[in-house]
Amino acid sequence: MLTKIKKEEFEQVYRIMEASFPSDEHRPYEEQLELLDNTNYQIYVAKETDNSLEIKGFMAVWQFENLSFIEHFAVDSKYRNTGLGSRMLQEIKKHLTGRVCLEVELPDNDIAKRRIEFYQRNGLYYNDYPYIQPAISKGRNPIPLRIMTSESGIDKEEFCRIKNTLYKDVYKIQ
């Protein structure tokens, strides 16, 4: 179901990204496109068939030696609540190396709580360590979030390792 993106499909993915995430949570078009040249970064798309032109959802993933970070995961609004997101998440977890993690909003509203519950139903664990996503790009704002992980919850030491990897390799904070 999931295939690696072709560059000509990026515009469609970016449209879904813009519709699904506030501007502080994604890079401007050119910066996001440029990431496709990074060997640690890959976008996977869900389509009806490999030859289909319409993208139903996507996952943008950073793969490191012992960690896979799902930076963006969105399903086009036309295909939400169909089970597609769960199928995508289960499939990608089989193909990624090491512990899988992602960032989620604080559980301070119904949508954020439902999103966290979705990830929990799909085998991820909520870790309640304070975490700030650095500004993803110039002119964007940092965001208080939490880290969810596969396999199990994590201790403070593991959380710090994950945070340091994300800060250094994804957000370029030294």
JSON list of C-alpha atoms in Angstrom, two decimals:
[
{"chain": "A", "resi": 1, "resn": "MET", "atom": "CA", "xyz": [0.00, 0.00, 0.00]},
{"chain": "A", "resi": 2, "resn": "LEU", "atom": "CA", "xyz": [2.83, 2.45, 0.80]},
{"chain": "A", "resi": 3, "resn": "THR", "atom": "CA", "xyz": [5.33, 3.41, -1.86]},
{"chain": "A", "resi": 4, "resn": "LYS", "atom": "CA", "xyz": [8.19, 5.89, -1.87]},
{"chain": "A", "resi": 5, "resn": "ILE", "atom": "CA", "xyz": [7.26, 9.23, -3.33]},
{"chain": "A", "resi": 6, "resn": "LYS", "atom": "CA", "xyz": [8.22, 10.26, -6.83]},
{"chain": "A", "resi": 7, "resn": "LYS", "atom": "CA", "xyz": [9.35, 13.90, -7.07]},
{"chain": "A", "resi": 8, "resn": "GLU", "atom": "CA", "xyz": [6.43, 14.71, -9.37]},
{"chain": "A", "resi": 9, "resn": "GLU", "atom": "CA", "xyz": [4.05, 13.65, -6.57]},
{"chain": "A", "resi": 10, "resn": "PHE", "atom": "CA", "xyz": [5.49, 16.11, -4.06]},
{"chain": "A", "resi": 11, "resn": "GLU", "atom": "CA", "xyz": [3.11, 18.95, -4.90]},
{"chain": "A", "resi": 12, "resn": "GLN", "atom": "CA", "xyz": [0.10, 16.75, -4.07]},
{"chain": "A", "resi": 13, "resn": "VAL", "atom": "CA", "xyz": [1.74, 15.67, -0.79]},
{"chain": "A", "resi": 14, "resn": "TYR", "atom": "CA", "xyz": [2.51, 19.26, 0.12]},
{"chain": "A", "resi": 15, "resn": "ARG", "atom": "CA", "xyz": [-1.13, 20.25, -0.46]},
{"chain": "A", "resi": 16, "resn": "ILE", "atom": "CA", "xyz": [-2.22, 17.57, 2.04]},
{"chain": "A", "resi": 17, "resn": "MET", "atom": "CA", "xyz": [0.51, 18.74, 4.43]},
{"chain": "A", "resi": 18, "resn": "GLU", "atom": "CA", "xyz": [-0.63, 22.37, 4.28]},
{"chain": "A", "resi": 19, "resn": "ALA", "atom": "CA", "xyz": [-4.27, 21.36, 4.82]},
{"chain": "A", "resi": 20, "resn": "SER", "atom": "CA", "xyz": [-3.39, 19.07, 7.75]},
{"chain": "A", "resi": 21, "resn": "PHE", "atom": "CA", "xyz": [-0.76, 21.01, 9.72]},
{"chain": "A", "resi": 22, "resn": "PRO", "atom": "CA", "xyz": [-0.51, 24.61, 10.97]},
{"chain": "A", "resi": 23, "resn": "SER", "atom": "CA", "xyz": [2.29, 26.58, 9.33]},
{"chain": "A", "resi": 24, "resn": "ASP", "atom": "CA", "xyz": [4.49, 26.28, 12.45]},
{"chain": "A", "resi": 25, "resn": "GLU", "atom": "CA", "xyz": [4.49, 22.49, 11.96]},
{"chain": "A", "resi": 26, "resn": "HIS", "atom": "CA", "xyz": [5.83, 22.28, 8.40]},
{"chain": "A", "resi": 27, "resn": "ARG", "atom": "CA", "xyz": [8.52, 23.89, 6.31]},
{"chain": "A", "resi": 28, "resn": "PRO", "atom": "CA", "xyz": [7.93, 26.20, 3.35]},
{"chain": "A", "resi": 29, "resn": "TYR", "atom": "CA", "xyz": [7.50, 24.34, 0.04]},
{"chain": "A", "resi": 30, "resn": "GLU", "atom": "CA", "xyz": [11.09, 24.66, -1.22]},
{"chain": "A", "resi": 31, "resn": "GLU", "atom": "CA", "xyz": [12.64, 23.65, 2.10]},
{"chain": "A", "resi": 32, "resn": "GLN", "atom": "CA", "xyz": [10.34, 20.63, 2.37]},
{"chain": "A", "resi": 33, "resn": "LEU", "atom": "CA", "xyz": [11.10, 19.60, -1.21]},
{"chain": "A", "resi": 34, "resn": "GLU", "atom": "CA", "xyz": [14.83, 19.96, -0.62]},
{"chain": "A", "resi": 35, "resn": "LEU", "atom": "CA", "xyz": [14.64, 17.33, 2.15]},
{"chain": "A", "resi": 36, "resn": "LEU", "atom": "CA", "xyz": [14.01, 14.66, -0.50]},
{"chain": "A", "resi": 37, "resn": "ASP", "atom": "CA", "xyz": [17.75, 14.91, -1.29]},
{"chain": "A", "resi": 38, "resn": "ASN", "atom": "CA", "xyz": [18.62, 13.89, 2.29]},
{"chain": "A", "resi": 39, "resn": "THR", "atom": "CA", "xyz": [19.39, 10.15, 2.49]},
{"chain": "A", "resi": 40, "resn": "ASN", "atom": "CA", "xyz": [17.84, 9.92, 5.98]},
{"chain": "A", "resi": 41, "resn": "TYR", "atom": "CA", "xyz": [14.52, 11.37, 4.84]},
{"chain": "A", "resi": 42, "resn": "GLN", "atom": "CA", "xyz": [11.81, 9.69, 2.82]},
{"chain": "A", "resi": 43, "resn": "ILE", "atom": "CA", "xyz": [8.14, 10.30, 2.09]},
{"chain": "A", "resi": 44, "resn": "TYR", "atom": "CA", "xyz": [5.86, 7.29, 1.68]},
{"chain": "A", "resi": 45, "resn": "VAL", "atom": "CA", "xyz": [2.48, 7.69, -0.01]},
{"chain": "A", "resi": 46, "resn": "ALA", "atom": "CA", "xyz": [-0.72, 5.65, 0.05]},
{"chain": "A", "resi": 47, "resn": "LYS", "atom": "CA", "xyz": [-2.57, 5.32, -3.23]},
{"chain": "A", "resi": 48, "resn": "GLU", "atom": "CA", "xyz": [-5.30, 3.01, -4.54]},
{"chain": "A", "resi": 49, "resn": "THR", "atom": "CA", "xyz": [-2.73, 1.25, -6.74]},
{"chain": "A", "resi": 50, "resn": "ASP", "atom": "CA", "xyz": [0.92, 1.90, -7.58]},
{"chain": "A", "resi": 51, "resn": "ASN", "atom": "CA", "xyz": [-0.20, 3.41, -10.89]},
{"chain": "A", "resi": 52, "resn": "SER", "atom": "CA", "xyz": [-2.90, 5.58, -9.34]},
{"chain": "A", "resi": 53, "resn": "LEU", "atom": "CA", "xyz": [-2.34, 9.33, -9.54]},
{"chain": "A", "resi": 54, "resn": "GLU", "atom": "CA", "xyz": [-4.32, 10.31, -6.44]},
{"chain": "A", "resi": 55, "resn": "ILE", "atom": "CA", "xyz": [-2.48, 10.25, -3.12]},
{"chain": "A", "resi": 56, "resn": "LYS", "atom": "CA", "xyz": [-4.74, 9.38, -0.19]},
{"chain": "A", "resi": 57, "resn": "GLY", "atom": "CA", "xyz": [-2.20, 9.94, 2.56]},
{"chain": "A", "resi": 58, "resn": "PHE", "atom": "CA", "xyz": [1.50, 10.24, 3.29]},
{"chain": "A", "resi": 59, "resn": "MET", "atom": "CA", "xyz": [4.16, 9.74, 5.94]},
{"chain": "A", "resi": 60, "resn": "ALA", "atom": "CA", "xyz": [7.40, 11.74, 6.03]},
{"chain": "A", "resi": 61, "resn": "VAL", "atom": "CA", "xyz": [10.01, 9.69, 7.86]},
{"chain": "A", "resi": 62, "resn": "TRP", "atom": "CA", "xyz": [13.54, 10.25, 9.10]},
{"chain": "A", "resi": 63, "resn": "GLN", "atom": "CA", "xyz": [15.51, 7.01, 9.49]},
{"chain": "A", "resi": 64, "resn": "PHE", "atom": "CA", "xyz": [18.54, 6.88, 11.76]},
{"chain": "A", "resi": 65, "resn": "GLU", "atom": "CA", "xyz": [20.60, 3.93, 13.00]},
{"chain": "A", "resi": 66, "resn": "ASN", "atom": "CA", "xyz": [18.39, 2.96, 15.95]},
{"chain": "A", "resi": 67, "resn": "LEU", "atom": "CA", "xyz": [15.44, 5.32, 15.53]},
{"chain": "A", "resi": 68, "resn": "SER", "atom": "CA", "xyz": [12.78, 6.11, 12.94]},
{"chain": "A", "resi": 69, "resn": "PHE", "atom": "CA", "xyz": [10.98, 9.43, 13.34]},
{"chain": "A", "resi": 70, "resn": "ILE", "atom": "CA", "xyz": [7.63, 10.00, 11.64]},
{"chain": "A", "resi": 71, "resn": "GLU", "atom": "CA", "xyz": [7.77, 13.76, 11.20]},
{"chain": "A", "resi": 72, "resn": "HIS", "atom": "CA", "xyz": [4.53, 14.17, 9.27]},
{"chain": "A", "resi": 73, "resn": "PHE", "atom": "CA", "xyz": [1.63, 11.76, 8.86]},
{"chain": "A", "resi": 74, "resn": "ALA", "atom": "CA", "xyz": [-1.61, 12.83, 7.24]},
{"chain": "A", "resi": 75, "resn": "VAL", "atom": "CA", "xyz": [-4.53, 11.37, 5.37]},
{"chain": "A", "resi": 76, "resn": "ASP", "atom": "CA", "xyz": [-6.40, 13.50, 2.83]},
{"chain": "A", "resi": 77, "resn": "SER", "atom": "CA", "xyz": [-9.67, 14.68, 4.41]},
{"chain": "A", "resi": 78, "resn": "LYS", "atom": "CA", "xyz": [-11.70, 12.70, 1.84]},
{"chain": "A", "resi": 79, "resn": "TYR", "atom": "CA", "xyz": [-10.25, 9.43, 3.19]},
{"chain": "A", "resi": 80, "resn": "ARG", "atom": "CA", "xyz": [-10.23, 10.05, 6.94]},
{"chain": "A", "resi": 81, "resn": "ASN", "atom": "CA", "xyz": [-12.18, 7.73, 9.26]},
{"chain": "A", "resi": 82, "resn": "THR", "atom": "CA", "xyz": [-11.88, 4.82, 6.82]},
{"chain": "A", "resi": 83, "resn": "GLY", "atom": "CA", "xyz": [-9.14, 2.90, 8.64]},
{"chain": "A", "resi": 84, "resn": "LEU", "atom": "CA", "xyz": [-6.53, 4.05, 6.12]},
{"chain": "A", "resi": 85, "resn": "GLY", "atom": "CA", "xyz": [-4.41, 5.80, 8.76]},
{"chain": "A", "resi": 86, "resn": "SER", "atom": "CA", "xyz": [-4.24, 2.67, 10.92]},
{"chain": "A", "resi": 87, "resn": "ARG", "atom": "CA", "xyz": [-3.30, 0.52, 7.94]},
{"chain": "A", "resi": 88, "resn": "MET", "atom": "CA", "xyz": [-0.59, 2.99, 6.93]},
{"chain": "A", "resi": 89, "resn": "LEU", "atom": "CA", "xyz": [0.84, 3.11, 10.45]},
{"chain": "A", "resi": 90, "resn": "GLN", "atom": "CA", "xyz": [0.87, -0.67, 10.85]},
{"chain": "A", "resi": 91, "resn": "GLU", "atom": "CA", "xyz": [2.58, -1.10, 7.47]},
{"chain": "A", "resi": 92, "resn": "ILE", "atom": "CA", "xyz": [5.26, 1.53, 7.99]},
{"chain": "A", "resi": 93, "resn": "LYS", "atom": "CA", "xyz": [6.15, 0.15, 11.43]},
{"chain": "A", "resi": 94, "resn": "LYS", "atom": "CA", "xyz": [7.03, -3.18, 9.76]},
{"chain": "A", "resi": 95, "resn": "HIS", "atom": "CA", "xyz": [9.52, -1.49, 7.42]},
{"chain": "A", "resi": 96, "resn": "LEU", "atom": "CA", "xyz": [11.24, 0.99, 9.71]},
{"chain": "A", "resi": 97, "resn": "THR", "atom": "CA", "xyz": [14.34, 0.24, 11.74]},
{"chain": "A", "resi": 98, "resn": "GLY", "atom": "CA", "xyz": [14.74, 0.71, 15.47]},
{"chain": "A", "resi": 99, "resn": "ARG", "atom": "CA", "xyz": [12.22, 2.34, 17.74]},
{"chain": "A", "resi": 100, "resn": "VAL", "atom": "CA", "xyz": [9.59, 4.42, 15.96]},
{"chain": "A", "resi": 101, "resn": "CYS", "atom": "CA", "xyz": [8.68, 7.80, 17.42]},
{"chain": "A", "resi": 102, "resn": "LEU", "atom": "CA", "xyz": [6.60, 10.82, 16.56]},
{"chain": "A", "resi": 103, "resn": "GLU", "atom": "CA", "xyz": [5.55, 14.11, 18.10]},
{"chain": "A", "resi": 104, "resn": "VAL", "atom": "CA", "xyz": [1.99, 14.86, 19.25]},
{"chain": "A", "resi": 105, "resn": "GLU", "atom": "CA", "xyz": [0.24, 17.88, 20.63]},
{"chain": "A", "resi": 106, "resn": "LEU", "atom": "CA", "xyz": [-0.43, 18.22, 24.34]},
{"chain": "A", "resi": 107, "resn": "PRO", "atom": "CA", "xyz": [-3.71, 16.51, 25.29]},
{"chain": "A", "resi": 108, "resn": "ASP", "atom": "CA", "xyz": [-5.47, 19.78, 26.07]},
{"chain": "A", "resi": 109, "resn": "ASN", "atom": "CA", "xyz": [-8.35, 19.58, 23.58]},
{"chain": "A", "resi": 110, "resn": "ASP", "atom": "CA", "xyz": [-10.62, 16.88, 22.16]},
{"chain": "A", "resi": 111, "resn": "ILE", "atom": "CA", "xyz": [-8.88, 16.64, 18.77]},
{"chain": "A", "resi": 112, "resn": "ALA", "atom": "CA", "xyz": [-5.44, 16.24, 20.37]},
{"chain": "A", "resi": 113, "resn": "LYS", "atom": "CA", "xyz": [-6.80, 13.62, 22.79]},
{"chain": "A", "resi": 114, "resn": "ARG", "atom": "CA", "xyz": [-8.40, 11.67, 19.91]},
{"chain": "A", "resi": 115, "resn": "ARG", "atom": "CA", "xyz": [-5.15, 11.80, 17.95]},
{"chain": "A", "resi": 116, "resn": "ILE", "atom": "CA", "xyz": [-3.18, 10.45, 20.94]},
{"chain": "A", "resi": 117, "resn": "GLU", "atom": "CA", "xyz": [-5.79, 7.69, 21.42]},
{"chain": "A", "resi": 118, "resn": "PHE", "atom": "CA", "xyz": [-5.47, 6.79, 17.72]},
{"chain": "A", "resi": 119, "resn": "TYR", "atom": "CA", "xyz": [-1.72, 6.32, 18.11]},
{"chain": "A", "resi": 120, "resn": "GLN", "atom": "CA", "xyz": [-2.20, 4.35, 21.33]},
{"chain": "A", "resi": 121, "resn": "ARG", "atom": "CA", "xyz": [-4.67, 2.01, 19.59]},
{"chain": "A", "resi": 122, "resn": "ASN", "atom": "CA", "xyz": [-1.96, 1.50, 16.99]},
{"chain": "A", "resi": 123, "resn": "GLY", "atom": "CA", "xyz": [0.71, 0.46, 19.47]},
{"chain": "A", "resi": 124, "resn": "LEU", "atom": "CA", "xyz": [2.43, 3.71, 20.38]},
{"chain": "A", "resi": 125, "resn": "TYR", "atom": "CA", "xyz": [3.07, 4.90, 23.91]},
{"chain": "A", "resi": 126, "resn": "TYR", "atom": "CA", "xyz": [2.59, 8.45, 25.21]},
{"chain": "A", "resi": 127, "resn": "ASN", "atom": "CA", "xyz": [5.63, 9.74, 27.12]},
{"chain": "A", "resi": 128, "resn": "ASP", "atom": "CA", "xyz": [4.82, 12.67, 29.37]},
{"chain": "A", "resi": 129, "resn": "TYR", "atom": "CA", "xyz": [8.23, 14.35, 29.32]},
{"chain": "A", "resi": 130, "resn": "PRO", "atom": "CA", "xyz": [8.23, 18.09, 28.55]},
{"chain": "A", "resi": 131, "resn": "TYR", "atom": "CA", "xyz": [9.42, 18.56, 24.97]},
{"chain": "A", "resi": 132, "resn": "ILE", "atom": "CA", "xyz": [9.61, 21.59, 22.69]},
{"chain": "A", "resi": 133, "resn": "GLN", "atom": "CA", "xyz": [9.71, 21.14, 18.95]},
{"chain": "A", "resi": 134, "resn": "PRO", "atom": "CA", "xyz": [12.20, 23.80, 17.82]},
{"chain": "A", "resi": 135, "resn": "ALA", "atom": "CA", "xyz": [11.13, 26.21, 15.11]},
{"chain": "A", "resi": 136, "resn": "ILE", "atom": "CA", "xyz": [11.00, 24.03, 11.99]},
{"chain": "A", "resi": 137, "resn": "SER", "atom": "CA", "xyz": [12.07, 26.91, 9.76]},
{"chain": "A", "resi": 138, "resn": "LYS", "atom": "CA", "xyz": [12.95, 30.58, 9.91]},
{"chain": "A", "resi": 139, "resn": "GLY", "atom": "CA", "xyz": [9.87, 32.59, 10.83]},
{"chain": "A", "resi": 140, "resn": "ARG", "atom": "CA", "xyz": [8.13, 29.57, 12.41]},
{"chain": "A", "resi": 141, "resn": "ASN", "atom": "CA", "xyz": [7.54, 29.19, 16.16]},
{"chain": "A", "resi": 142, "resn": "PRO", "atom": "CA", "xyz": [8.62, 26.46, 18.58]},
{"chain": "A", "resi": 143, "resn": "ILE", "atom": "CA", "xyz": [5.77, 24.23, 19.81]},
{"chain": "A", "resi": 144, "resn": "PRO", "atom": "CA", "xyz": [5.28, 22.36, 23.10]},
{"chain": "A", "resi": 145, "resn": "LEU", "atom": "CA", "xyz": [4.65, 18.71, 22.20]},
{"chain": "A", "resi": 146, "resn": "ARG", "atom": "CA", "xyz": [5.13, 15.20, 23.56]},
{"chain": "A", "resi": 147, "resn": "ILE", "atom": "CA", "xyz": [6.94, 12.18, 22.13]},
{"chain": "A", "resi": 148, "resn": "MET", "atom": "CA", "xyz": [5.16, 8.89, 21.45]},
{"chain": "A", "resi": 149, "resn": "THR", "atom": "CA", "xyz": [7.19, 5.72, 20.90]},
{"chain": "A", "resi": 150, "resn": "SER", "atom": "CA", "xyz": [6.71, 2.18, 19.64]},
{"chain": "A", "resi": 151, "resn": "GLU", "atom": "CA", "xyz": [7.48, -0.96, 21.64]},
{"chain": "A", "resi": 152, "resn": "SER", "atom": "CA", "xyz": [7.05, 0.65, 25.07]},
{"chain": "A", "resi": 153, "resn": "GLY", "atom": "CA", "xyz": [7.16, 3.83, 27.03]},
{"chain": "A", "resi": 154, "resn": "ILE", "atom": "CA", "xyz": [10.65, 5.22, 27.58]},
{"chain": "A", "resi": 155, "resn": "ASP", "atom": "CA", "xyz": [12.66, 6.35, 30.58]},
{"chain": "A", "resi": 156, "resn": "LYS", "atom": "CA", "xyz": [14.18, 9.82, 30.92]},
{"chain": "A", "resi": 157, "resn": "GLU", "atom": "CA", "xyz": [17.55, 8.67, 29.52]},
{"chain": "A", "resi": 158, "resn": "GLU", "atom": "CA", "xyz": [15.99, 7.23, 26.35]},
{"chain": "A", "resi": 159, "resn": "PHE", "atom": "CA", "xyz": [13.84, 10.36, 26.00]},
{"chain": "A", "resi": 160, "resn": "CYS", "atom": "CA", "xyz": [16.98, 12.52, 26.11]},
{"chain": "A", "resi": 161, "resn": "ARG", "atom": "CA", "xyz": [18.66, 10.37, 23.43]},
{"chain": "A", "resi": 162, "resn": "ILE", "atom": "CA", "xyz": [15.62, 10.70, 21.15]},
{"chain": "A", "resi": 163, "resn": "LYS", "atom": "CA", "xyz": [15.33, 14.44, 21.80]},
{"chain": "A", "resi": 164, "resn": "ASN", "atom": "CA", "xyz": [19.04, 14.95, 21.09]},
{"chain": "A", "resi": 165, "resn": "THR", "atom": "CA", "xyz": [18.82, 12.99, 17.81]},
{"chain": "A", "resi": 166, "resn": "LEU", "atom": "CA", "xyz": [15.81, 15.01, 16.66]},
{"chain": "A", "resi": 167, "resn": "TYR", "atom": "CA", "xyz": [17.33, 18.34, 17.67]},
{"chain": "A", "resi": 168, "resn": "LYS", "atom": "CA", "xyz": [20.66, 17.56, 15.98]},
{"chain": "A", "resi": 169, "resn": "ASP", "atom": "CA", "xyz": [19.63, 15.67, 12.84]},
{"chain": "A", "resi": 170, "resn": "VAL", "atom": "CA", "xyz": [16.13, 16.96, 12.06]},
{"chain": "A", "resi": 171, "resn": "TYR", "atom": "CA", "xyz": [16.03, 20.50, 13.46]},
{"chain": "A", "resi": 172, "resn": "LYS", "atom": "CA", "xyz": [19.78, 21.20, 13.09]},
{"chain": "A", "resi": 173, "resn": "ILE", "atom": "CA", "xyz": [20.19, 22.48, 16.65]},
{"chain": "A", "resi": 174, "resn": "GLN", "atom": "CA", "xyz": [23.70, 21.83, 17.99]}
]
